[in-house]
Amino acid sequence: MHAIRIIFLSLAVILSTVVKSSDAAPAVPAAASANFPGPILQRFLDGPMREVKEIVFAVRVPGRDHWYVTFSNYSDFSDSPAQKLGFKNEEGVYWGYGDGGRLCAMDLRSGKIRVLLNDPKGGVRDPQLHYDGTKILFSYRKGGTHPFHLYEINTDGSGLRQLTDGPDDDIEPTYCPDGSIVFGSSRCRRFVNCWYTRVATLHRCDGDGKNVRMLSSNNDHDNTPWMLHDGRILYMRWEYVDRSQVHFHHLWTTFPDGTSQMVFYGNQHGGITMLDAKSIPGSEKIVSIFSPGHGRPEHLGPVTIVDPRLGPDDRSAARQVGKVTDWKDPYAFSENCFLVAHKKGIFVMDGNGDAELIYQLPADEGDFQCHEPRPIMPRPREKIVPDRTNLAKLTGELFLQDIYHGRNMAGVKRGEIKKLLVLKQLPKPINFSGGMEPLTIGGSFTLAEIVGEVPVEPDGTVLMEVPAMQSLFFVALDKNDIAVKRMHSFVTVQPGEVTGCVGCHEQRQTTLPVGSKRSEAMRRGSVPVIPIKDVPCVLDYPRDVQPILNRHCVSCHNPDKRSGGVDLCGDKTAMYTVSYWTMRTRDLVNDARNEPRGNRDPYTYGSATSRLMKKIDGSHNKVSLTDLERKTVRLWIETSATYPGTYSALGCGSYYVGLPTGEMTKRCGSCHTEKVKDRKGKVQPRLVFGDDWGWRTEPFCNISNPEKSLMLRAPLVKEAGGFALCEEVVFKDANDPLYKHILASIRNAHDRLMAGKRFDMPGFRPNEHYIREMQRFGFLPKDLSPDALVDVYATDRAYWDSFNYRPAQVQLSSR
């Protein structure tokens, strides 16, 4: 009866309003039109949609968070982003989806609605038609369960069949012409580098759901895969290896076996999130949603047509269709005929952006919306590309044809680059913020691991054997092991794959001159990556770098002496250490990460321009480090210059100091205030280091040794043990009430630090969320006692090593 009620209510709101491309938003009439189908739909049914009798679409509650938060749980259930943006269930857990979903079919000539599947507590999404047009592949979360899995159902609503299973989410599936299925999945078991939610990367399975295999090692999301006519899969890849976290979400391609992962369009120009891209029949062009900036919830944005024949970097290759900018889920029949969804319902739209609403949900549906309209009809299979993997191998091969050929290589002389430092990005098992803290201050959001080094031949060629299924990137080094150039992206090779590139940051459409001689690397043959055995592969600042500073620097740069106004001791501040804060905020390290650009000039970042390298070369006060010490510092810089070497540091270990801001404003405000706007836009004075922004106290509060805090000693007279750095005397002695109040606040942070610990302290135990996820992933025992100590370095290592490709994993990961 419920399904019948839905049919009649839906029939009552079949609409045929025409929306001009110049309209700000589609108008929604209050009553049904008697002239269904409307003029645009009728024109399409007489033309490119003549073979379409019905369409299928999903109905569900739209997400409220970022474009990618549509599945799984938040990492910290008590945090405000989860409370504001997630959906809370009976267990008090916040999820990226709301309850309720239907899979529906609509007759385009009568307006009749059929409900194929209805689950008031479940979720339905991502339908796609099989090539024969008789069954629908989609993602479904049964009511009372949490993960989405892949299902098939016949177009008449019979034969519901579950394909995949397990504790992780499987979403956005696409049929491949060889009978396999490619989809996004959180089986990659990692969290967004800069948010509270899980990641989905590309996976592949057989048509029956068996033999699941990861195709993409991305640390962040791969979204909305779809087949191209030539047999490649088009998808969105979000990455920010060495670049801004909010600028680069562009279109990439891969073959269904995961080989030849390559940029398709847009990766040189940030600021657009390119989603839901699909082929346009009879054309080499594709249609996509260009969601603005970092992307809007549910992939909203303008419909955009891209002509790849102009190359991956030509902005003129993209043309926005019309002026309405809150469409989603486009499906093309031609360059002038589209199905598209909107928060108001399902529309047809022409190539000028003129649109017509053909279906709207009943008014009593509340927050529910229509999503992913697709035609129910047979379609031709795309080209089948032969599999180029060898799943019995642990490695693949990468060939670099000429490292000196490429954009922005001017000034690098042939023969100058001697080797490549091979690094890999390490996925996060948990995350708790939108920032990079406490991994870095303004730098990387992730840890990087040293894989090793490979030689560059005199002619600029490299042929290397590298581990399969890793997010690899490279730093070109000169004869002194100084960074010349860095790869601002990552590459993944499949087991047994042989692939390569023309040059270093080269134009994707360029080739080397015809008649080039056979490369020296080819004559020599493939070489394995040579491990660096005398330096930890994942560097940890307190463990690996601070002892070097203690031996060579701290005698002059300590809380008591502060030569040059610099303190390099390892005492802890609220989140970091005194020396780490000094390194990053005084620009002693330049890693050029988290910038809205890539492909910087040679020798402009990393070890080449980090002032710390000059300080330790023997020219600064005759400081003489051993070769191993210099090497350790250099590699720490090249691997992101992070503070912890473990992700267990995330979401814990910070002990902010609650300073008496009112008193400090009176005594210190004449020199230490700044003008800021409050929420109402009114300009107000704010104490630079004393308000509730805890990080502002970092350089001033030494919570390991509170009495040595610069906050206390800078304004204290020298006779009382201070530095008297303030223009006017603030503290004549330690009995000043404000001095005592500040000291008590810092001591309170010290006591909390001693009780709660930090990752580099004996007795440290990570927070319950890290433990929960590591238990879920199988790297900590389920029955771990509340007071048990956790070897976080070993736990992280086991987690990272689980992503090392093993041939047996194909069989083990099925169903």
mmCIF file of N, CA and C in Angstrom, residues 46 81 170 178 181 202 282 293 436-437 470 477 504 551 656 668 677 682 704 751 764 766 813:
data_model
loop_
_atom_site.group_PDB
_atom_site.id
_atom_site.type_symbol
_atom_site.label_atom_id
_atom_site.label_comp_id
_atom_site.label_asym_id
_atom_site.label_seq_id
_atom_site.Cartn_x
_atom_site.Cartn_y
_atom_site.Cartn_z
ATOM 1 N N ASP A 46 11.281 12.487 -29.261
ATOM 2 C CA ASP A 46 11.188 12.357 -30.715
ATOM 3 C C ASP A 46 12.569 12.276 -31.356
ATOM 4 N N PRO A 81 31.865 19.323 14.236
ATOM 5 C CA PRO A 81 31.512 19.054 12.839
ATOM 6 C C PRO A 81 30.572 17.865 12.687
ATOM 7 N N ASP A 170 30.964 -0.048 -0.192
ATOM 8 C CA ASP A 170 31.182 -0.165 -1.636
ATOM 9 C C ASP A 170 30.152 0.724 -2.333
ATOM 10 N N ASP A 178 34.304 -6.045 -19.954
ATOM 11 C CA ASP A 178 34.820 -7.406 -19.822
ATOM 12 C C ASP A 178 34.062 -8.214 -18.770
ATOM 13 N N ILE A 181 33.414 -5.223 -12.539
ATOM 14 C CA ILE A 181 32.800 -4.021 -11.987
ATOM 15 C C ILE A 181 33.897 -3.207 -11.310
ATOM 16 N N LEU A 202 39.370 3.525 -5.774
ATOM 17 C CA LEU A 202 38.916 2.606 -6.810
ATOM 18 C C LEU A 202 39.265 1.158 -6.479
ATOM 19 N N GLY A 282 28.475 9.413 -29.276
ATOM 20 C CA GLY A 282 28.761 9.987 -30.580
ATOM 21 C C GLY A 282 29.768 11.098 -30.556
ATOM 22 N N GLY A 293 35.211 25.458 -6.221
ATOM 23 C CA GLY A 293 36.123 25.440 -5.094
ATOM 24 C C GLY A 293 36.436 24.032 -4.640
ATOM 25 N N MET A 436 46.397 20.471 9.447
ATOM 26 C CA MET A 436 47.507 19.524 9.430
ATOM 27 C C MET A 436 48.072 19.255 10.824
ATOM 28 N N GLU A 437 47.627 20.022 11.814
ATOM 29 C CA GLU A 437 48.137 19.847 13.157
ATOM 30 C C GLU A 437 47.722 18.495 13.742
ATOM 31 N N GLN A 470 51.446 1.288 -4.356
ATOM 32 C CA GLN A 470 51.878 2.298 -3.399
ATOM 33 C C GLN A 470 51.774 3.675 -4.048
ATOM 34 N N LEU A 477 67.690 14.466 -7.097
ATOM 35 C CA LEU A 477 68.817 14.906 -6.284
ATOM 36 C C LEU A 477 70.054 15.119 -7.147
ATOM 37 N N CYS A 504 60.084 15.217 -16.795
ATOM 38 C CA CYS A 504 59.810 15.705 -15.446
ATOM 39 C C CYS A 504 58.837 16.881 -15.544
ATOM 40 N N ARG A 551 72.907 17.601 20.668
ATOM 41 C CA ARG A 551 74.358 17.414 20.644
ATOM 42 C C ARG A 551 75.099 18.625 20.085
ATOM 43 N N TYR A 656 46.548 22.940 25.915
ATOM 44 C CA TYR A 656 46.580 24.382 25.798
ATOM 45 C C TYR A 656 46.557 25.058 27.164
ATOM 46 N N CYS A 668 49.577 44.133 29.060
ATOM 47 C CA CYS A 668 50.401 43.860 27.879
ATOM 48 C C CYS A 668 49.778 44.361 26.580
ATOM 49 N N LYS A 677 37.991 41.458 13.352
ATOM 50 C CA LYS A 677 36.549 41.635 13.314
ATOM 51 C C LYS A 677 35.864 40.505 14.066
ATOM 52 N N LYS A 682 32.293 43.880 13.696
ATOM 53 C CA LYS A 682 32.839 45.022 14.413
ATOM 54 C C LYS A 682 34.301 44.779 14.749
ATOM 55 N N SER A 704 56.896 21.900 29.654
ATOM 56 C CA SER A 704 57.803 20.953 30.309
ATOM 57 C C SER A 704 58.458 21.600 31.523
ATOM 58 N N ASP A 751 50.832 19.708 34.361
ATOM 59 C CA ASP A 751 50.264 18.585 35.113
ATOM 60 C C ASP A 751 49.389 17.722 34.204
ATOM 61 N N PHE A 764 52.458 6.650 27.097
ATOM 62 C CA PHE A 764 51.452 7.259 26.231
ATOM 63 C C PHE A 764 50.469 6.205 25.732
ATOM 64 N N PRO A 766 47.159 6.281 22.949
ATOM 65 C CA PRO A 766 46.378 7.137 22.041
ATOM 66 C C PRO A 766 44.917 7.177 22.447
ATOM 67 N N SER A 813 40.232 -11.256 -0.345
ATOM 68 C CA SER A 813 39.345 -10.099 -0.225
ATOM 69 C C SER A 813 37.991 -10.304 -0.881
#
